[in-house]
PDB file of C-alpha atoms and ligand atoms in Angstrom:
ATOM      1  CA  UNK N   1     -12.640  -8.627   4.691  1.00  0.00           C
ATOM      2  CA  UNK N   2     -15.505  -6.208   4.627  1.00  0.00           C
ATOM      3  CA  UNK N   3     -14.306  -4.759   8.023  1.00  0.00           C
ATOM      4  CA  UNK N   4     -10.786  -4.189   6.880  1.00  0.00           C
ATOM      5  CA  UNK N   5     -11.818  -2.570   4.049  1.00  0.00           C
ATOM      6  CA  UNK N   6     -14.370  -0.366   6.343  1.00  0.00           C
ATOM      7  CA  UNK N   7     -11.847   0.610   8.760  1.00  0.00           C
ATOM      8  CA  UNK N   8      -9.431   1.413   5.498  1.00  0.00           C
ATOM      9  CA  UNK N   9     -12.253   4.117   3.982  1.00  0.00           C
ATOM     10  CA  UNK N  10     -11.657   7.127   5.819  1.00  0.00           C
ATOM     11  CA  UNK N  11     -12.658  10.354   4.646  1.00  0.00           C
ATOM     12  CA  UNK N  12      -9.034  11.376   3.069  1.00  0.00           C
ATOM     13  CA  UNK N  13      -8.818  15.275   2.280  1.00  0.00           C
ATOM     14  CA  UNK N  14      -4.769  15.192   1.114  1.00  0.00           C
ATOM     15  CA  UNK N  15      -3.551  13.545  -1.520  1.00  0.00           C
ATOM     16  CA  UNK N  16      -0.466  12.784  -4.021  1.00  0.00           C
ATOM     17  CA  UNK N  17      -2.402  14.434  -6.882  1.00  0.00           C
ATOM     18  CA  UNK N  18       0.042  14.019  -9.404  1.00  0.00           C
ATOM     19  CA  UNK N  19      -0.770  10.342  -8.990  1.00  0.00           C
ATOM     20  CA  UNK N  20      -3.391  10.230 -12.010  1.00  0.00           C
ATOM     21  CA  UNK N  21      -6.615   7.827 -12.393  1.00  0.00           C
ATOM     22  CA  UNK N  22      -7.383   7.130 -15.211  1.00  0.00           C
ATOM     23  CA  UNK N  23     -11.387   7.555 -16.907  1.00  0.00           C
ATOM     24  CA  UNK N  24     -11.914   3.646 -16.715  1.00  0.00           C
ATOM     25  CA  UNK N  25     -11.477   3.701 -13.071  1.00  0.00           C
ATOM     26  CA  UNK N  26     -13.349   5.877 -13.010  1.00  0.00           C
ATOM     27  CA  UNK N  27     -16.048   3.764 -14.644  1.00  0.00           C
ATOM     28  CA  UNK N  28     -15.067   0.832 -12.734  1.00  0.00           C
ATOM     29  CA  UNK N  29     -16.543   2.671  -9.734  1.00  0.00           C
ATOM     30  CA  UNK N  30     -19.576   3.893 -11.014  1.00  0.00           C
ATOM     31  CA  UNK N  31     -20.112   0.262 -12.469  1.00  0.00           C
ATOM     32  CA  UNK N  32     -20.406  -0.684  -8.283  1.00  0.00           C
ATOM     33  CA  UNK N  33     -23.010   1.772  -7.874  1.00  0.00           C
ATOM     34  CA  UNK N  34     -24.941   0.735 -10.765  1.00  0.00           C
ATOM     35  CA  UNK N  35     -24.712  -2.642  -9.047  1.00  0.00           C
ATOM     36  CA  UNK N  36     -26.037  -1.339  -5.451  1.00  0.00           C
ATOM     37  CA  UNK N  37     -29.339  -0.840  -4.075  1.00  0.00           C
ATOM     38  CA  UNK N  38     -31.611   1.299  -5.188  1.00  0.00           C
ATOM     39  CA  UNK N  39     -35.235   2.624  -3.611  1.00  0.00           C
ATOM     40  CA  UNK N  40     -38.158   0.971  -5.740  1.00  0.00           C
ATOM     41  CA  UNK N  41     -34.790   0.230  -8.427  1.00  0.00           C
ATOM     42  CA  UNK N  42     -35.978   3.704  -9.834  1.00  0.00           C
ATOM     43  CA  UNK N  43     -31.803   3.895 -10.425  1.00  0.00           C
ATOM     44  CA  UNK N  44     -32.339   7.828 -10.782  1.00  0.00           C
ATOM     45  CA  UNK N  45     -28.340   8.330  -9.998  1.00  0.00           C
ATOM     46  CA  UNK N  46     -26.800   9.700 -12.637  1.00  0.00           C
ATOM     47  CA  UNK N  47     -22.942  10.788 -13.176  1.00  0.00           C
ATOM     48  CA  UNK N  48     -20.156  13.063 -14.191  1.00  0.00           C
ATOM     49  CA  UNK N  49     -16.590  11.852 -14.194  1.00  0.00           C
ATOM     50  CA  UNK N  50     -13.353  14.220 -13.873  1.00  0.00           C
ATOM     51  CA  UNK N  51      -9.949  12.852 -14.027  1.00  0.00           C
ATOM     52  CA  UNK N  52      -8.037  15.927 -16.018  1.00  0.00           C
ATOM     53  CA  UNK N  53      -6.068  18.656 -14.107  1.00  0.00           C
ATOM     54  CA  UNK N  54      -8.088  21.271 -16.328  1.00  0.00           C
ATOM     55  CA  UNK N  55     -11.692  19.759 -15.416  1.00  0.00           C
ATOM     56  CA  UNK N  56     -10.476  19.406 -11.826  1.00  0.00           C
ATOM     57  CA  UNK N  57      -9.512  22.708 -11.454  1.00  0.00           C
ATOM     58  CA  UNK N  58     -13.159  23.999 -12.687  1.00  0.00           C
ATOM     59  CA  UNK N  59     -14.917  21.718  -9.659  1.00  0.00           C
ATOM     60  CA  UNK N  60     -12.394  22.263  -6.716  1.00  0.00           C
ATOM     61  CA  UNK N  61     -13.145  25.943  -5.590  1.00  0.00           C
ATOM     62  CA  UNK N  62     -16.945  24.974  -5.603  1.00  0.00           C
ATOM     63  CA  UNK N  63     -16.210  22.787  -2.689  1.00  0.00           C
ATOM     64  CA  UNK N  64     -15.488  23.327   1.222  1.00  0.00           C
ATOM     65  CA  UNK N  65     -13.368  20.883   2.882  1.00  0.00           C
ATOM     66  CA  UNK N  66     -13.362  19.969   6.774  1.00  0.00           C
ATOM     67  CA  UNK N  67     -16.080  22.647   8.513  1.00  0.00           C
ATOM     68  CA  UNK N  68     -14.072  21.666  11.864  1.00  0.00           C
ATOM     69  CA  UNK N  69     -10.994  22.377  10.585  1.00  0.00           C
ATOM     70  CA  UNK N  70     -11.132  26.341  11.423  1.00  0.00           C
ATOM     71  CA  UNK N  71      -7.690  27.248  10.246  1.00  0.00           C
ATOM     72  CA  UNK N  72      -7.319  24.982   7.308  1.00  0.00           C
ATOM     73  CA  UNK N  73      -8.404  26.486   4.307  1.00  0.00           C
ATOM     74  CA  UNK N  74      -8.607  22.269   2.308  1.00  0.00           C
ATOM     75  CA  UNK N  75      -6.162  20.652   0.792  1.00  0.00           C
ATOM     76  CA  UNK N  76      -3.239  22.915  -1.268  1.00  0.00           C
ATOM     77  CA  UNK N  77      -2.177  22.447  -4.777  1.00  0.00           C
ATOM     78  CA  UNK N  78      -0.005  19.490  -4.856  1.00  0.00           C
ATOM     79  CA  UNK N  79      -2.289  17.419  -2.267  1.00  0.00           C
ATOM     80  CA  UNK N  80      -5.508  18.223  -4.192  1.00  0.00           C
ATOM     81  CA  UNK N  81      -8.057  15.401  -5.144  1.00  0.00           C
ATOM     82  CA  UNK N  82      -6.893  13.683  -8.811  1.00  0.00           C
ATOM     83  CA  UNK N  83     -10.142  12.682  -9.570  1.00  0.00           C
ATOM     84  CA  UNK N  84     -14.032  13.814  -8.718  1.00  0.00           C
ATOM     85  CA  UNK N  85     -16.999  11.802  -9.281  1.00  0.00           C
ATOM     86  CA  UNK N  86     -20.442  14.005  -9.092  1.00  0.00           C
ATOM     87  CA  UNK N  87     -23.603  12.480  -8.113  1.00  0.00           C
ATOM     88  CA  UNK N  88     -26.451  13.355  -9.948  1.00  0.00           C
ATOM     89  CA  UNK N  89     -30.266  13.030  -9.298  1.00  0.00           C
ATOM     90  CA  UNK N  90     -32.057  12.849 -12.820  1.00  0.00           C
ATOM     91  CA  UNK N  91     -35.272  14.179 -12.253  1.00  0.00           C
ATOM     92  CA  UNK N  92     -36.960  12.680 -15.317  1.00  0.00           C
ATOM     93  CA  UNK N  93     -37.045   9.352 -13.005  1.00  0.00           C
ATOM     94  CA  UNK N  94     -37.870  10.961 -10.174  1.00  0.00           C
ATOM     95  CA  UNK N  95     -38.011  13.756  -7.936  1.00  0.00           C
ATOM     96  CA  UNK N  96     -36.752  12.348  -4.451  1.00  0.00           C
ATOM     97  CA  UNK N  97     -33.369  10.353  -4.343  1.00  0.00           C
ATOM     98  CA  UNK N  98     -33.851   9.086  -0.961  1.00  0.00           C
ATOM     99  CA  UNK N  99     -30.453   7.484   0.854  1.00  0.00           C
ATOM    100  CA  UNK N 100     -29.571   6.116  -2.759  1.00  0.00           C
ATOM    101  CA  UNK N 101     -26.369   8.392  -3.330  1.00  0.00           C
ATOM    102  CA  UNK N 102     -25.140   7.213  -0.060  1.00  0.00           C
ATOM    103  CA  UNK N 103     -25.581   3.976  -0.986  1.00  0.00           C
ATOM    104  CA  UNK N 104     -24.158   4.833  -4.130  1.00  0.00           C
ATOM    105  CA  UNK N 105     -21.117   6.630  -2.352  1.00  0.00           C
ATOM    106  CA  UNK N 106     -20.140   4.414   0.051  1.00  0.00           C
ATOM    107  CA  UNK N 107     -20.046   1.619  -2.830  1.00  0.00           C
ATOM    108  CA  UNK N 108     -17.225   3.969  -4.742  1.00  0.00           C
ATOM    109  CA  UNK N 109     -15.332   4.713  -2.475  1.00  0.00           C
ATOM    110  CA  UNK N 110     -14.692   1.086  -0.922  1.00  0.00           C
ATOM    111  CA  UNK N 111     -14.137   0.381  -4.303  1.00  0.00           C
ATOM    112  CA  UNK N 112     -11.743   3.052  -4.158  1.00  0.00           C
ATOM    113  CA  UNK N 113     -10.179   1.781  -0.743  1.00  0.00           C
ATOM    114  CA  UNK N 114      -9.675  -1.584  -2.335  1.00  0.00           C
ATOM    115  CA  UNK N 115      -7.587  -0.163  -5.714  1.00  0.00           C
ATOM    116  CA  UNK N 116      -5.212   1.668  -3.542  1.00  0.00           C
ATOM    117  CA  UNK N 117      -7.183   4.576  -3.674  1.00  0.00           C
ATOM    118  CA  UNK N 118      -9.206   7.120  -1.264  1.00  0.00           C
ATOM    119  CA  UNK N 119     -11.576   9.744  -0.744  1.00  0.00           C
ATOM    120  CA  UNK N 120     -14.403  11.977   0.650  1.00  0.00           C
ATOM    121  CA  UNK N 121     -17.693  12.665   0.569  1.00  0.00           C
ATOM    122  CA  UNK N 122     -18.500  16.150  -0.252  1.00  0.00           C
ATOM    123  CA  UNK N 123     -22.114  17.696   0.021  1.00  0.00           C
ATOM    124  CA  UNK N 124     -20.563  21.147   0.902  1.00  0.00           C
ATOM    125  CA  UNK N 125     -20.971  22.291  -2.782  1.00  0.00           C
ATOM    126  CA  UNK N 126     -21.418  25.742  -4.082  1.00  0.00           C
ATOM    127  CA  UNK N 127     -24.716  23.865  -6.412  1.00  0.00           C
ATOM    128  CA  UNK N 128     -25.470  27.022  -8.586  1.00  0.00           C
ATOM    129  CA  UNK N 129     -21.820  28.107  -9.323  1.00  0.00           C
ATOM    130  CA  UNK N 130     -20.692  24.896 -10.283  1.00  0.00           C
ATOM    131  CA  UNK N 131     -23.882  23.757 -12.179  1.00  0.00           C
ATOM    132  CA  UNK N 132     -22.940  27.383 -14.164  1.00  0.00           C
ATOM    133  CA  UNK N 133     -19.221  26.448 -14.467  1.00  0.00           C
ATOM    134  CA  UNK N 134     -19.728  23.025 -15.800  1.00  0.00           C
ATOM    135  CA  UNK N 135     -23.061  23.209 -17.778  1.00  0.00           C
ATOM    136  CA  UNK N 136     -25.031  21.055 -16.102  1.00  0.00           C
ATOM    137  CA  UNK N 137     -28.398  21.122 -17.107  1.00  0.00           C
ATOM    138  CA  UNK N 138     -31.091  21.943 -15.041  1.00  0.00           C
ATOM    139  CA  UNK N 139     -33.017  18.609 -14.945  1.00  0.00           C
ATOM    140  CA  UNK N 140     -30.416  17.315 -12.852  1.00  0.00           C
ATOM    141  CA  UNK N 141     -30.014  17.826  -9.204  1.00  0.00           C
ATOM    142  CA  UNK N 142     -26.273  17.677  -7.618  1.00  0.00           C
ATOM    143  CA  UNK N 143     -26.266  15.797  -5.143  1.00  0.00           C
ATOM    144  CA  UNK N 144     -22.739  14.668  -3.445  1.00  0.00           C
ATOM    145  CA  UNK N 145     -19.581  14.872  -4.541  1.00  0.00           C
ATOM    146  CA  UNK N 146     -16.932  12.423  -4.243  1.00  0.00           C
ATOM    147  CA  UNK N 147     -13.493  13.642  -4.416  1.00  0.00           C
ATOM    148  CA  UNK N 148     -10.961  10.701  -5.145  1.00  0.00           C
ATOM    149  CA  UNK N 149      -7.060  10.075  -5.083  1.00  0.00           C
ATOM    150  CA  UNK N 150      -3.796   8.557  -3.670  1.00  0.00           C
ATOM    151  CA  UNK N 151      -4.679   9.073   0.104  1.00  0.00           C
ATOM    152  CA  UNK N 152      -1.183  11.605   1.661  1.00  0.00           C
ATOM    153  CA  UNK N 153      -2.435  11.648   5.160  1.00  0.00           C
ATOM    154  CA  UNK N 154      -3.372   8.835   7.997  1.00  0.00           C
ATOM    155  CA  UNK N 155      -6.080   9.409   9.858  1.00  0.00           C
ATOM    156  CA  UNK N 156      -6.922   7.305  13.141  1.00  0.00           C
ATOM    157  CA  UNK N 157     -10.552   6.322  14.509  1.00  0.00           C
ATOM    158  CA  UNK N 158     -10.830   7.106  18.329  1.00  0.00           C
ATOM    159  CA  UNK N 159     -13.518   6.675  20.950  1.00  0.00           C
ATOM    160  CA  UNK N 160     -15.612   9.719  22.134  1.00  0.00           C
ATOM    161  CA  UNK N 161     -14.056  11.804  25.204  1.00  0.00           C
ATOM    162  CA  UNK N 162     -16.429  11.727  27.924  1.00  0.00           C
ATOM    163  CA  UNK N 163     -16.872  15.487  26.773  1.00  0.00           C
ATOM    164  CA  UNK N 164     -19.142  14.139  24.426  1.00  0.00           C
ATOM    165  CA  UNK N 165     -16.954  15.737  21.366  1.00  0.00           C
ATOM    166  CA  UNK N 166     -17.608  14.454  18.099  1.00  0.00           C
ATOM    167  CA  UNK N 167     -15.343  17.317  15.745  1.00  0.00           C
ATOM    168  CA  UNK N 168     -12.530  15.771  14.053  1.00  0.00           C
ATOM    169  CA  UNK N 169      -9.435  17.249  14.929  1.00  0.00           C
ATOM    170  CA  UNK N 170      -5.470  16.989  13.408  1.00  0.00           C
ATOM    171  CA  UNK N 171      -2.505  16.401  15.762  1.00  0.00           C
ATOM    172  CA  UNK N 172       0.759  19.445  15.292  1.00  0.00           C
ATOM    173  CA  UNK N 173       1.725  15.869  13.074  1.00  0.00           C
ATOM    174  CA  UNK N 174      -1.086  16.712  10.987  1.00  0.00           C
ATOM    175  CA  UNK N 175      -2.470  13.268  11.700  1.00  0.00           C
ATOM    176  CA  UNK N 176      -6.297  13.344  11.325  1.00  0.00           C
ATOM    177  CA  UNK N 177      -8.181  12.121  14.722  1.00  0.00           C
ATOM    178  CA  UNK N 178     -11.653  10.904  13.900  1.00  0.00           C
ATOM    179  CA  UNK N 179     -13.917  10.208  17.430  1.00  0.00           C
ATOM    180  CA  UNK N 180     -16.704   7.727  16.997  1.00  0.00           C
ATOM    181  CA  UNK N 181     -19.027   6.890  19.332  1.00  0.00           C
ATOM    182  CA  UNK N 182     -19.095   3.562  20.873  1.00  0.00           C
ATOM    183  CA  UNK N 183     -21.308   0.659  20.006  1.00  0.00           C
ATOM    184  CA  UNK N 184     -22.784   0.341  23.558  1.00  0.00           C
ATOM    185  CA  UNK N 185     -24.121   3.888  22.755  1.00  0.00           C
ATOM    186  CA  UNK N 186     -25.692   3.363  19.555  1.00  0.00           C
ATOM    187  CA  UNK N 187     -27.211   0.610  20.472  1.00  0.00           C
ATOM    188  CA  UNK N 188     -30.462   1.431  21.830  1.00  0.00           C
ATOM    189  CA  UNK N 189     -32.188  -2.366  22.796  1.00  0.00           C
TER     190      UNK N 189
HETATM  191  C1  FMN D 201     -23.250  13.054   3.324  1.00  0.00           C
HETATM  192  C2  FMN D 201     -21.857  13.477   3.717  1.00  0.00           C
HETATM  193  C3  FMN D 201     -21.413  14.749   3.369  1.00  0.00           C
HETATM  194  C4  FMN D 201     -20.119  15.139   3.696  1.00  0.00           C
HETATM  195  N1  FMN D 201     -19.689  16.379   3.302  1.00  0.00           N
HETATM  196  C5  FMN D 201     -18.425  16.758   3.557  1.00  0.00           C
HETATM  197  C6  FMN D 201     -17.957  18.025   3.084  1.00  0.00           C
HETATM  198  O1  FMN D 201     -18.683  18.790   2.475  1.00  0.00           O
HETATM  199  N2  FMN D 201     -16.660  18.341   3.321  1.00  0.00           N
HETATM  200  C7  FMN D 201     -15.810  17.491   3.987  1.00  0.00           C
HETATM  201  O2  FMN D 201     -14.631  17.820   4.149  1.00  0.00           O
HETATM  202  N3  FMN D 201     -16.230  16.283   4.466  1.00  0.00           N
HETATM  203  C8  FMN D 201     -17.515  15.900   4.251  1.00  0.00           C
HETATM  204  N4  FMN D 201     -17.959  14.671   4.691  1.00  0.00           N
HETATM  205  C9  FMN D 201     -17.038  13.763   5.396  1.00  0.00           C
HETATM  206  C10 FMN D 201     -17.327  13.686   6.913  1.00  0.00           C
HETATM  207  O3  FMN D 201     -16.819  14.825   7.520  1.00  0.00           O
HETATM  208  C11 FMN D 201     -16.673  12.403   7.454  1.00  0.00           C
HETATM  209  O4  FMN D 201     -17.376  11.300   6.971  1.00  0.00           O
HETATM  210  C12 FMN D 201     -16.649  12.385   8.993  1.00  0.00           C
HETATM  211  O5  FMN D 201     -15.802  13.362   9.497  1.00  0.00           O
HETATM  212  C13 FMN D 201     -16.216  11.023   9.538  1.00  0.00           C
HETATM  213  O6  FMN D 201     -14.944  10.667   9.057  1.00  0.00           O
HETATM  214  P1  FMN D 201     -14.738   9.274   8.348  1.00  0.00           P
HETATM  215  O7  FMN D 201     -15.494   9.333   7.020  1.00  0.00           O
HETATM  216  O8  FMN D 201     -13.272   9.115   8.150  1.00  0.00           O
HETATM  217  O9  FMN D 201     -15.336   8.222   9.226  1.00  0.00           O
HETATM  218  C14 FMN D 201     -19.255  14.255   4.396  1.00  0.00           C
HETATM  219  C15 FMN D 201     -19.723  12.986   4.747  1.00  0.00           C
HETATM  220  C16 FMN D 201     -21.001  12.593   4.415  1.00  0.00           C
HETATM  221  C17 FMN D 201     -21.468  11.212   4.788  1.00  0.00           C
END
């Protein structure tokens, strides 16, 4: 079921990372992408897949994890993300990507949720460092990240306090408390 699946694809920012994925997962994921919607089906998205401990290494310190998390620096070695999958706009199609890498995202990583598997978005990204560090060439434009792996950590969906609070926050349990805000409030007529 599409909700089950929904409610399954957290944002996950620990994980067993010496379970490994292997490159044709990898691809697998990318292929639902390909298959998603795309503004004017320019399909400007391009990718770069990472699924080696020595290729990981080179992305992870380009990234920050969990801005509301003051005292928790991201995820230590041992719980780090086994795979990443960078979004790229190519800007030989075009120059404005629109809501397409969300799109694109969200695809991967309910594919991802239904193999077992679990991630985060990441568009904290140190863009110049990392385009330096892995040669990416200048025609494309970084765009999100999505870090992937075996999910170590639950994390529950709760309603907005009255307070209005929408920072995540992690229990002494390190359980990770998500607040949403209620349907009756999105709703606008
Ligand atoms: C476009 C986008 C960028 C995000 N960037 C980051 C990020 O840089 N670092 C991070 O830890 N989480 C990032 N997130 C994850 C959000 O913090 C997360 O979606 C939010 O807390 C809600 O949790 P949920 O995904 O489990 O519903 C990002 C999410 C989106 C949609």
């Amino acid at each position: 079921m599409v909700k089950d699946l929904i409610l399954k694809n957290r944002s996950y920012r620990r994980f067993y990372q010496e379970v490994t994925i292997k490159l044709e997962t990898l691809k697998e994921l990318v292929n639902l992408a390909r298959l998603s919607a795309s503004a004017g089906n320019l399909q400007p998205l391009k990718y770069i897949l990472s699924c080696d401990p020595q290729n990981n290494a080179l992305i992870f310190p380009h990234l920050a994890w969990a801005g509301y998390l003051k005292d928790w620096p991201g995820p230590q070695e041992g719980e780090r993300p086994s795979a990443y999958i960078i979004i790229l706009g190519d800007t030989q199609i075009s120059q404005s990507f629109g809501c397409d890498h969300g799109i694109a995202a969200q695809s991967i990583l309910l594919g991802a949720t239904e193999k077992g598997l679990g991630g985060c978005m990441i568009g904290s990204i140190q863009r110049q460092e990392l385009r330096k560090t892995l040669k990416i060439p200048p025609r494309y434009k970084i765009l999100l990240i999505l870090a992937i792996g075996k999910p170590k950590e639950a994390v529950v969906i709760e309603t907005l306090k009255p307070n209005g609070d929408i920072k995540y926050w992690r229990d002494n349990k390190g359980i990770h408390y998500v607040p949403k805000r209620s349907l009756d409030d999105i709703i606008v007529s």
